[in-house]
PDB file of C-alpha atoms in Angstrom:
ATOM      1  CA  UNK J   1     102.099 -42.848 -88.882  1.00 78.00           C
ATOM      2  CA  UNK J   2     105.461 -42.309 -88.941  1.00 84.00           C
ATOM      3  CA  UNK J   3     108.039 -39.790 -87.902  1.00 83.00           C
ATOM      4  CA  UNK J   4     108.465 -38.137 -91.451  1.00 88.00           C
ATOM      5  CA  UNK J   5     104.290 -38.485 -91.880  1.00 90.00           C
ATOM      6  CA  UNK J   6     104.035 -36.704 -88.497  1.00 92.00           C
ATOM      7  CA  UNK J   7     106.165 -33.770 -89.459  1.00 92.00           C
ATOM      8  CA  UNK J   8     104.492 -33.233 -93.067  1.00 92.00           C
ATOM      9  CA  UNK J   9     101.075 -33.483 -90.889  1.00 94.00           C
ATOM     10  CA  UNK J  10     102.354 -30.511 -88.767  1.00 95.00           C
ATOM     11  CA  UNK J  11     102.806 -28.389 -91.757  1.00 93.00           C
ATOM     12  CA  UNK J  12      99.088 -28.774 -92.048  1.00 93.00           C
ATOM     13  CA  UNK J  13      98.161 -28.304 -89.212  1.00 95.00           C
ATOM     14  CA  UNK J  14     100.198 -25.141 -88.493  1.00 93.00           C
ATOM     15  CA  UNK J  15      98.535 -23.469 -91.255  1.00 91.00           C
ATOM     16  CA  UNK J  16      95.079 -24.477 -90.446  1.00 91.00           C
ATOM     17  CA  UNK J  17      94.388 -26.915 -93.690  1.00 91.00           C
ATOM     18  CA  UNK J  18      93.547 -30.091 -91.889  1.00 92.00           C
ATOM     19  CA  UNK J  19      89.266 -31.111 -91.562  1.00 91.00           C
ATOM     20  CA  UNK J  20      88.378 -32.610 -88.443  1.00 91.00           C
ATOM     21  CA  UNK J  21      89.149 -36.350 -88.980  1.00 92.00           C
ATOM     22  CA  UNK J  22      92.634 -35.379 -89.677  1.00 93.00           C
ATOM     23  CA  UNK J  23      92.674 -33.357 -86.760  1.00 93.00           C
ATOM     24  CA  UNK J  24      91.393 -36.507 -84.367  1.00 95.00           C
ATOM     25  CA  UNK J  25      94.477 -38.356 -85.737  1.00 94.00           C
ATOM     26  CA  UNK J  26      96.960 -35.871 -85.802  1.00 96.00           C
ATOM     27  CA  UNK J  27      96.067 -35.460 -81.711  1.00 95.00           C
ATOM     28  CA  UNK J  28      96.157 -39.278 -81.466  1.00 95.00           C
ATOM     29  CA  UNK J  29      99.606 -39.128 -82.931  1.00 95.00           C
ATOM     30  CA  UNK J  30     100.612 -35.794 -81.334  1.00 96.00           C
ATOM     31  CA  UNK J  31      99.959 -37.528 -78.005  1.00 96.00           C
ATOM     32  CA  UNK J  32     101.717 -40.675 -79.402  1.00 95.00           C
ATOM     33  CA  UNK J  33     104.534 -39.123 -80.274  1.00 94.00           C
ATOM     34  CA  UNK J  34     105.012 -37.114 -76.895  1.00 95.00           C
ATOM     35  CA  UNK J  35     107.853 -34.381 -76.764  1.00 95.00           C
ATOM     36  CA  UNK J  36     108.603 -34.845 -80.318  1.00 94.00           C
ATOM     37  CA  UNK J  37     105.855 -34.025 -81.421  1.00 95.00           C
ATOM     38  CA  UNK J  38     105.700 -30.566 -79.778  1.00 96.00           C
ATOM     39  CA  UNK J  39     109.521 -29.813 -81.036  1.00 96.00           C
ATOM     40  CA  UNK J  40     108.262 -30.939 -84.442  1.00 95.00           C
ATOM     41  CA  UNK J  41     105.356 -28.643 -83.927  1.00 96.00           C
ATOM     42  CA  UNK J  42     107.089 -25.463 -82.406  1.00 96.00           C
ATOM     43  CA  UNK J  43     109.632 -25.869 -85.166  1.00 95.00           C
ATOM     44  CA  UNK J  44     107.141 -25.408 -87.804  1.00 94.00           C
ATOM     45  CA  UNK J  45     105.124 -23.160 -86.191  1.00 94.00           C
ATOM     46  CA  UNK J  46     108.433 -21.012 -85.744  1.00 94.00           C
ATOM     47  CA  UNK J  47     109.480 -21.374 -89.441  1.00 92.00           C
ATOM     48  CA  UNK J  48     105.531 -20.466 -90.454  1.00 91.00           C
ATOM     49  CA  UNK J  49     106.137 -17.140 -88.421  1.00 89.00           C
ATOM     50  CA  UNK J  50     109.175 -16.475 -90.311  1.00 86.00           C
ATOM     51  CA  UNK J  51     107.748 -16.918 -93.738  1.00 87.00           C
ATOM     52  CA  UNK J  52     104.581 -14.826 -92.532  1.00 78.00           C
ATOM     53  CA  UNK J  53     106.977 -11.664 -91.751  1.00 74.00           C
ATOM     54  CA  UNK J  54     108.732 -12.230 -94.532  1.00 76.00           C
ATOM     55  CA  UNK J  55     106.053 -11.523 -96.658  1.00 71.00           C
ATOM     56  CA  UNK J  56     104.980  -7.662 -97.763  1.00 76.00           C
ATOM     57  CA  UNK J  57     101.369  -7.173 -97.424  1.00 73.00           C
ATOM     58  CA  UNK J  58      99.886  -6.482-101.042  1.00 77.00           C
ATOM     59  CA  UNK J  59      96.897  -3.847-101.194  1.00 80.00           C
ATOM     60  CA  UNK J  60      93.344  -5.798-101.889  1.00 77.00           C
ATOM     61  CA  UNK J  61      92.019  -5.207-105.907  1.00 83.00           C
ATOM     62  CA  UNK J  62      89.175  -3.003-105.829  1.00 82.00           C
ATOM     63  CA  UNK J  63      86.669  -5.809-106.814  1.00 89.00           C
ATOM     64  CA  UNK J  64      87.863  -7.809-104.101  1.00 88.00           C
ATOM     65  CA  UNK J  65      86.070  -5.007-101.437  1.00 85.00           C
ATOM     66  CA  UNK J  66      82.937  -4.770-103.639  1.00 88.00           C
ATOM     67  CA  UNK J  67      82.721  -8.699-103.833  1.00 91.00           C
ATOM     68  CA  UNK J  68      82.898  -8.660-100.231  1.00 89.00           C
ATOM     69  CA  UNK J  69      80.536  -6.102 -99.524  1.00 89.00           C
ATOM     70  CA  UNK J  70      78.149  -7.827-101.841  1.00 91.00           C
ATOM     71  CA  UNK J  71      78.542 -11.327-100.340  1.00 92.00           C
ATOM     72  CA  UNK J  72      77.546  -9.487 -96.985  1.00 93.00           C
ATOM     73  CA  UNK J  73      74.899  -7.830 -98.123  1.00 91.00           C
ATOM     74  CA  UNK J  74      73.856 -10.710 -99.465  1.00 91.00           C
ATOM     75  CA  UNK J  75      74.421 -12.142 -96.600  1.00 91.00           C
ATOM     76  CA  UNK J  76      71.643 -10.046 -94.735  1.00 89.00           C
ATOM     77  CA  UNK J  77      69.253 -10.877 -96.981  1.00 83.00           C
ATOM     78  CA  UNK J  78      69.429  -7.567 -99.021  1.00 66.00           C
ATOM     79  CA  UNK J  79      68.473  -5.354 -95.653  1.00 59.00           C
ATOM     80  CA  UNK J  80      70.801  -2.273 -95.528  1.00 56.00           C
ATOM     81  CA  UNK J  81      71.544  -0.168 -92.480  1.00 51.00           C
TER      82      UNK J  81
END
């Protein structure tokens, strides 16, 4: 893995979308890579931060709280409180 592979894989891995083989690599790599990799890191993990405040919180759709309640009911096994 190179530099420019490293930094694309810390994209991913700042926002959580890597499985678990890619995380076992990208630590290989991250140790590999040694200071650099944590400037690459904090870099993107300061430009995710930026975006995420940039962003206006929308309200939910009103199906979206019944699907949820009904996935945790569901969930339960159909036993209400």
């Amino acid at each position: 893995m190179n530099s420019d592979d490293f930094e694309n894989k810390a994209r991913l891995y700042v926002l959580g979308a890597m499985d678990d083989d890619e995380l076992v690599e990208f630590d290989r790599q991250r140790h590999a890579f040694g200071s650099e990799a944590e400037r690459i890191i904090q870099e993107c993990e300061r430009l995710n931060s930026m975006f995420a405040l940039s962003l206006r919180p929308t309200p939910p759709k009103p199906a979206t709280k019944q699907r949820l309640l009904d996935m945790v009911h569901a969930a339960l096994g159909g036993a209400k409180k």
